[in-house]
XYZ file of C-alpha atoms in Angstrom:
417
model
C 123.520 70.022 92.011
C 122.090 71.220 88.708
C 124.388 73.774 87.061
C 121.622 74.684 84.590
C 118.555 75.207 86.762
C 115.377 76.884 85.637
C 115.710 79.469 88.423
C 118.716 80.370 90.541
C 118.308 82.409 93.714
C 121.240 84.521 94.872
C 121.174 84.823 98.652
C 119.665 82.562 101.318
C 118.367 85.247 103.685
C 114.709 85.928 104.421
C 114.052 87.068 100.836
C 115.793 84.087 99.243
C 114.011 81.687 101.559
C 110.709 83.425 100.781
C 111.346 82.910 97.072
C 112.382 79.290 97.635
C 109.178 78.574 99.567
C 107.076 79.911 96.707
C 109.020 77.917 94.101
C 109.030 74.636 96.008
C 106.623 72.263 94.300
C 106.417 74.398 91.148
C 107.901 71.675 88.982
C 110.890 73.855 88.118
C 114.503 73.109 88.927
C 115.655 75.651 91.509
C 119.125 76.278 92.940
C 119.874 78.510 95.939
C 123.337 80.104 96.138
C 124.648 81.624 99.382
C 127.970 83.414 99.829
C 128.167 82.705 103.573
C 128.829 79.273 105.126
C 125.349 79.483 106.662
C 121.864 80.484 105.596
C 119.749 83.284 107.070
C 121.668 86.393 105.967
C 120.837 89.169 108.413
C 118.731 86.684 110.396
C 121.279 84.962 112.613
C 120.602 83.305 115.948
C 123.820 82.496 117.790
C 123.921 80.222 120.815
C 126.170 81.607 123.529
C 126.303 80.651 127.221
C 123.403 78.299 126.497
C 121.122 81.072 125.188
C 119.749 81.669 121.664
C 120.664 85.284 120.864
C 119.669 87.119 117.694
C 122.574 89.087 116.272
C 120.305 90.318 113.485
C 116.525 90.679 113.268
C 114.845 89.814 116.553
C 111.294 91.173 116.677
C 108.247 90.145 114.672
C 107.357 93.712 113.686
C 103.729 94.254 112.660
C 103.349 90.776 114.072
C 99.587 90.668 113.627
C 100.091 90.726 109.840
C 103.660 89.441 109.621
C 103.828 86.225 107.517
C 106.588 84.864 109.745
C 104.097 84.792 112.631
C 101.886 82.317 110.764
C 104.910 80.311 109.604
C 106.091 80.107 113.226
C 102.706 78.907 114.447
C 102.407 76.341 111.659
C 105.931 75.097 112.345
C 105.467 74.708 116.084
C 107.576 77.685 117.179
C 106.442 79.478 120.318
C 105.519 83.147 119.821
C 105.837 85.470 122.806
C 103.086 88.085 122.618
C 103.947 90.039 125.771
C 104.353 93.805 125.355
C 107.887 94.993 124.741
C 109.806 96.877 127.414
C 111.329 99.264 124.839
C 109.019 102.110 125.868
C 110.006 101.896 129.540
C 112.981 103.459 131.271
C 114.191 101.416 134.224
C 117.709 102.823 134.677
C 118.650 105.482 137.206
C 119.896 108.067 134.717
C 118.680 111.091 136.622
C 115.719 111.977 134.391
C 112.289 112.356 135.924
C 109.224 110.582 134.581
C 108.037 113.973 133.336
C 111.261 114.460 131.373
C 110.890 111.050 129.742
C 107.313 111.905 128.831
C 108.630 115.094 127.252
C 111.215 113.145 125.238
C 108.611 110.690 123.977
C 106.284 113.535 123.087
C 109.078 115.217 121.128
C 109.473 112.027 119.098
C 105.716 111.694 118.577
C 105.438 115.344 117.487
C 108.316 114.961 115.042
C 106.713 111.828 113.565
C 103.367 113.613 113.258
C 105.001 116.547 111.434
C 106.610 114.155 108.952
C 103.259 112.570 108.194
C 101.152 115.742 108.069
C 103.553 118.258 106.526
C 106.747 116.611 105.269
C 109.585 119.028 104.467
C 109.740 120.060 100.812
C 113.366 118.942 100.810
C 112.299 115.463 102.008
C 115.077 115.695 104.615
C 113.719 114.213 107.850
C 115.961 116.452 109.981
C 114.125 119.543 108.750
C 111.067 118.458 110.734
C 113.041 118.829 113.963
C 112.064 121.643 116.304
C 114.795 124.331 116.085
C 117.004 124.257 119.161
C 114.960 121.426 120.622
C 116.146 119.874 123.863
C 115.627 116.352 122.531
C 117.408 116.539 119.176
C 120.141 114.084 120.264
C 117.443 111.711 121.512
C 115.648 111.880 118.153
C 118.936 111.285 116.340
C 119.535 108.232 118.520
C 116.054 106.968 117.689
C 116.785 107.491 114.000
C 119.926 105.416 114.429
C 117.964 102.567 116.004
C 115.128 102.724 113.468
C 116.957 103.575 110.246
C 120.639 103.165 111.027
C 121.566 106.727 110.095
C 121.141 110.373 111.064
C 117.997 112.296 110.174
C 119.917 114.471 107.685
C 120.264 111.350 105.495
C 116.728 109.993 105.883
C 113.889 110.528 103.416
C 110.870 111.912 105.256
C 108.468 110.276 102.779
C 110.179 106.903 103.103
C 110.097 107.004 106.892
C 106.443 108.092 106.922
C 105.458 105.265 104.537
C 106.866 102.671 106.914
C 105.351 104.376 109.938
C 101.889 104.501 108.365
C 101.978 100.796 107.440
C 103.338 99.551 110.771
C 100.852 98.115 113.247
C 103.183 98.689 116.230
C 102.548 95.081 117.247
C 105.923 93.572 118.154
C 106.264 89.953 119.291
C 109.230 87.658 119.807
C 110.379 84.092 119.250
C 112.058 82.489 122.282
C 113.977 80.161 119.947
C 115.206 83.145 117.920
C 114.007 84.822 114.731
C 117.070 83.542 112.911
C 116.256 80.005 114.050
C 112.769 80.257 112.556
C 113.928 81.736 109.266
C 116.717 79.220 108.694
C 114.412 76.337 109.618
C 111.905 77.496 106.985
C 113.949 76.680 103.875
C 112.202 73.807 102.060
C 114.329 70.660 102.199
C 113.631 70.023 98.517
C 115.463 73.179 97.388
C 119.128 72.441 96.535
C 121.534 74.747 98.347
C 125.148 75.710 97.834
C 126.933 77.482 100.682
C 130.152 79.535 100.377
C 129.137 80.070 96.770
C 129.579 83.813 96.350
C 128.543 85.017 92.906
C 131.438 86.993 91.450
C 129.946 87.951 88.081
C 126.581 87.994 86.322
C 126.404 87.673 82.547
C 123.581 87.384 80.025
C 124.439 84.480 77.728
C 121.858 83.854 75.025
C 118.682 82.711 76.741
C 120.494 82.013 80.003
C 121.802 84.101 82.915
C 125.331 83.052 83.758
C 126.439 83.231 87.386
C 130.158 82.823 87.914
C 131.365 81.595 91.285
C 134.746 80.396 92.553
C 133.342 76.868 92.530
C 132.069 77.011 88.955
C 129.466 78.583 86.701
C 125.699 78.261 86.968
C 123.552 78.976 83.902
C 119.908 79.615 84.766
C 116.874 80.552 82.713
C 115.958 83.138 85.347
C 117.659 84.566 88.432
C 116.213 86.055 91.600
C 118.771 88.399 93.169
C 118.394 89.163 96.875
C 121.789 90.713 97.674
C 121.856 93.808 99.872
C 121.828 97.270 98.319
C 125.403 97.896 99.420
C 126.551 94.753 97.590
C 124.500 95.524 94.484
C 125.822 99.085 94.305
C 129.391 98.109 95.223
C 132.202 96.336 93.391
C 132.058 92.890 95.027
C 130.170 91.553 91.991
C 130.602 92.278 88.278
C 127.305 93.187 86.598
C 126.230 93.782 82.977
C 126.178 97.475 82.081
C 122.446 97.188 81.432
C 121.957 96.885 85.177
C 123.502 100.287 85.901
C 120.065 101.858 86.621
C 119.349 99.121 89.199
C 122.736 99.652 90.808
C 122.131 103.397 90.871
C 118.770 102.803 92.573
C 120.519 100.595 95.139
C 123.032 103.358 95.883
C 120.102 105.623 96.796
C 118.919 103.021 99.321
C 122.062 102.449 101.395
C 122.206 100.159 104.392
C 122.291 101.968 107.687
C 124.513 100.904 110.567
C 123.161 98.899 113.506
C 125.023 96.492 115.768
C 124.331 94.451 118.893
C 126.447 93.600 121.904
C 125.489 90.990 124.488
C 126.647 90.874 128.104
C 126.239 87.743 130.185
C 125.032 88.418 133.736
C 126.852 86.440 136.419
C 126.473 86.272 140.191
C 124.354 88.659 142.226
C 122.932 91.593 140.288
C 120.214 94.273 140.361
C 118.694 93.556 136.955
C 114.944 93.042 136.564
C 113.666 90.663 133.869
C 112.089 92.285 130.824
C 113.250 95.821 131.549
C 114.894 98.514 129.456
C 117.171 101.512 129.818
C 118.600 104.069 127.406
C 122.218 104.883 128.149
C 122.151 108.653 127.619
C 119.256 110.449 125.902
C 121.536 113.411 125.179
C 124.051 111.309 123.226
C 123.069 110.400 119.660
C 125.511 107.451 119.787
C 124.035 105.991 122.965
C 123.286 102.348 123.521
C 119.775 101.060 124.182
C 119.738 98.198 126.690
C 117.163 95.405 126.794
C 117.643 93.653 130.121
C 117.056 89.961 130.770
C 114.811 89.109 127.793
C 112.736 86.017 128.615
C 114.338 86.202 132.057
C 117.673 85.078 130.666
C 120.924 86.235 132.328
C 121.847 88.568 129.500
C 121.731 92.248 128.528
C 121.403 93.201 124.886
C 122.933 96.514 123.821
C 121.538 97.919 120.574
C 123.629 100.552 118.787
C 122.505 102.555 115.770
C 123.953 105.191 113.460
C 127.008 106.829 115.022
C 127.110 104.275 117.836
C 127.182 101.373 115.391
C 129.777 103.034 113.171
C 132.013 103.332 116.223
C 131.928 99.537 116.580
C 133.260 99.159 113.049
C 135.871 101.869 113.538
C 137.088 101.013 117.040
C 136.244 97.338 117.422
C 134.037 95.316 119.715
C 136.327 95.597 122.748
C 136.025 99.397 122.801
C 132.267 99.140 122.230
C 131.864 96.761 125.173
C 133.926 99.110 127.365
C 131.747 102.094 126.451
C 128.562 100.092 127.020
C 129.866 98.918 130.381
C 130.481 102.550 131.361
C 126.914 103.479 130.414
C 125.471 100.547 132.344
C 127.576 101.475 135.378
C 126.211 105.004 135.119
C 122.680 103.628 135.068
C 122.913 100.911 137.706
C 126.030 101.694 139.758
C 129.691 100.751 139.536
C 129.152 97.414 141.291
C 127.517 95.946 138.186
C 130.943 95.734 136.518
C 131.732 92.611 138.528
C 128.635 90.758 137.318
C 128.733 91.521 133.579
C 130.862 89.655 131.069
C 131.128 90.577 127.361
C 129.657 87.659 125.439
C 129.197 88.161 121.685
C 128.826 91.057 119.256
C 127.609 91.543 115.707
C 129.719 93.039 112.938
C 127.252 93.715 110.106
C 128.987 96.854 108.886
C 132.196 95.007 108.099
C 130.540 91.855 106.755
C 131.878 91.687 103.174
C 128.799 89.908 101.798
C 126.253 92.265 103.452
C 127.857 95.574 104.401
C 125.418 96.992 106.930
C 122.064 96.590 108.644
C 118.974 97.507 106.598
C 118.085 100.037 103.942
C 116.811 103.583 104.180
C 116.074 105.941 101.321
C 118.176 109.054 101.045
C 116.211 112.339 100.898
C 114.294 112.592 97.640
C 114.973 108.953 96.754
C 112.056 106.943 98.146
C 110.938 105.993 94.609
C 114.230 104.160 94.183
C 112.493 101.207 95.850
C 110.161 100.963 92.850
C 113.110 101.191 90.453
C 115.035 98.483 92.279
C 112.099 96.057 92.318
C 111.646 96.070 88.522
C 112.585 92.910 86.573
C 115.409 93.212 84.053
C 114.956 91.624 80.613
C 112.332 89.301 82.112
C 115.255 87.179 83.315
C 116.626 88.967 86.368
C 114.270 89.602 89.278
C 115.092 91.599 92.387
C 114.030 90.968 95.972
C 115.170 91.942 99.446
C 113.830 94.242 102.139
C 114.939 97.313 100.170
C 112.496 96.489 97.370
C 109.414 96.592 99.616
C 107.641 99.951 99.545
C 106.419 99.978 103.154
C 107.914 97.013 105.049
C 111.529 97.704 104.159
C 114.141 97.098 106.879
C 112.241 94.038 108.146
C 112.474 90.283 107.742
C 108.824 90.116 106.737
C 109.331 92.772 104.067
C 112.224 90.682 102.748
C 110.092 87.522 102.783
C 107.201 89.186 100.948
C 109.595 90.579 98.339
C 111.001 87.100 97.746
C 107.516 85.737 97.215
C 106.761 88.580 94.799
C 109.957 88.021 92.794
C 109.233 84.279 92.625
C 105.780 85.012 91.214
C 107.363 87.259 88.585
C 109.873 84.580 87.619
C 107.145 81.944 87.398
C 105.071 84.196 85.152
C 108.077 84.850 82.910
C 108.741 81.133 82.465
C 105.091 80.073 82.304
C 104.770 80.088 78.487
C 107.657 77.639 78.284
C 107.037 75.306 81.168
C 104.053 73.629 82.772
C 103.751 74.959 86.316
C 102.194 72.930 89.101
C 100.151 75.501 90.992
């Protein structure tokens, strides 16, 4: 490994891999540093009970323009283009079809108000209908989409994502995490369990101190999460205080997943969906038998995800089991077995799910994406203006940061383009 590379990349998630793919073949010496003992970051496909299960990103959002779709096709990964079951309700929770239509219309009306007449305060909750029947449902949706309650969501930020999204969502049977981790160019040197503890500017070099030694690079692409950048896990030069302040205005929300294995006889239909309780903002959302597999995925956002961190996975599985029993009958308890669960909130090198802008802070994404001293370049989903919170937004930001680093070094090095 070269301890004095031309460019060092901090973080081997979707953004770091995006940067590495752009830099491969550039003629520059590149080194990729990852704090975890694996690559992928918030893209993590775990194999459990013989099934590839995504604990992190799972859906190719805006798949018709998502760069990972093309990478998958070029790499020989199957892409499942069937419509998602997320918009269906297949559980017996006592609500009529008309009531579900009313709930969906409440969400659509709220979204339309954000786009057409955003609140002057930029607080997304202020676009809620006063005393509305579906406020808890909308808060649950906010938890799934943004990882936090509407009182802490920027209306402008949310509307920017919504306007850019194509609502085309596809899947990868092998797992999104599998695709992303398989996409790191073999020619890019990689160091795992190499958490950067301090960043220093040393003459013409950027010094990265790790427990395993010091790396001195001519330029650095930083892809750490906003919670890590704003927190105290790494020691930064004081000149980066404005970047860290911008990161604090783009906190990671809370989202977690639980997976149940289905065993024996059961009533579950492949590719179906049920919401636990539309009147509970902490409810689970259940995707049943994806790809026909014997598994149920429980997605928790906002308050529901924070409860996992506070109470542990065992309590979260118990609560999810209760909701599923309420939807499908008590007999399902005998055919469901807790399998695996995520723990993004308590992951010390990540600290949450994906970013959202606090009210009035959507421009913090622009601030965070700026280069520092033409030597430090910032990438990650939080730096993308419209595709934040996604693996493709992270990838595109990594490509952008790599271009910036190449341009900064171009006067001093011949670049093979």
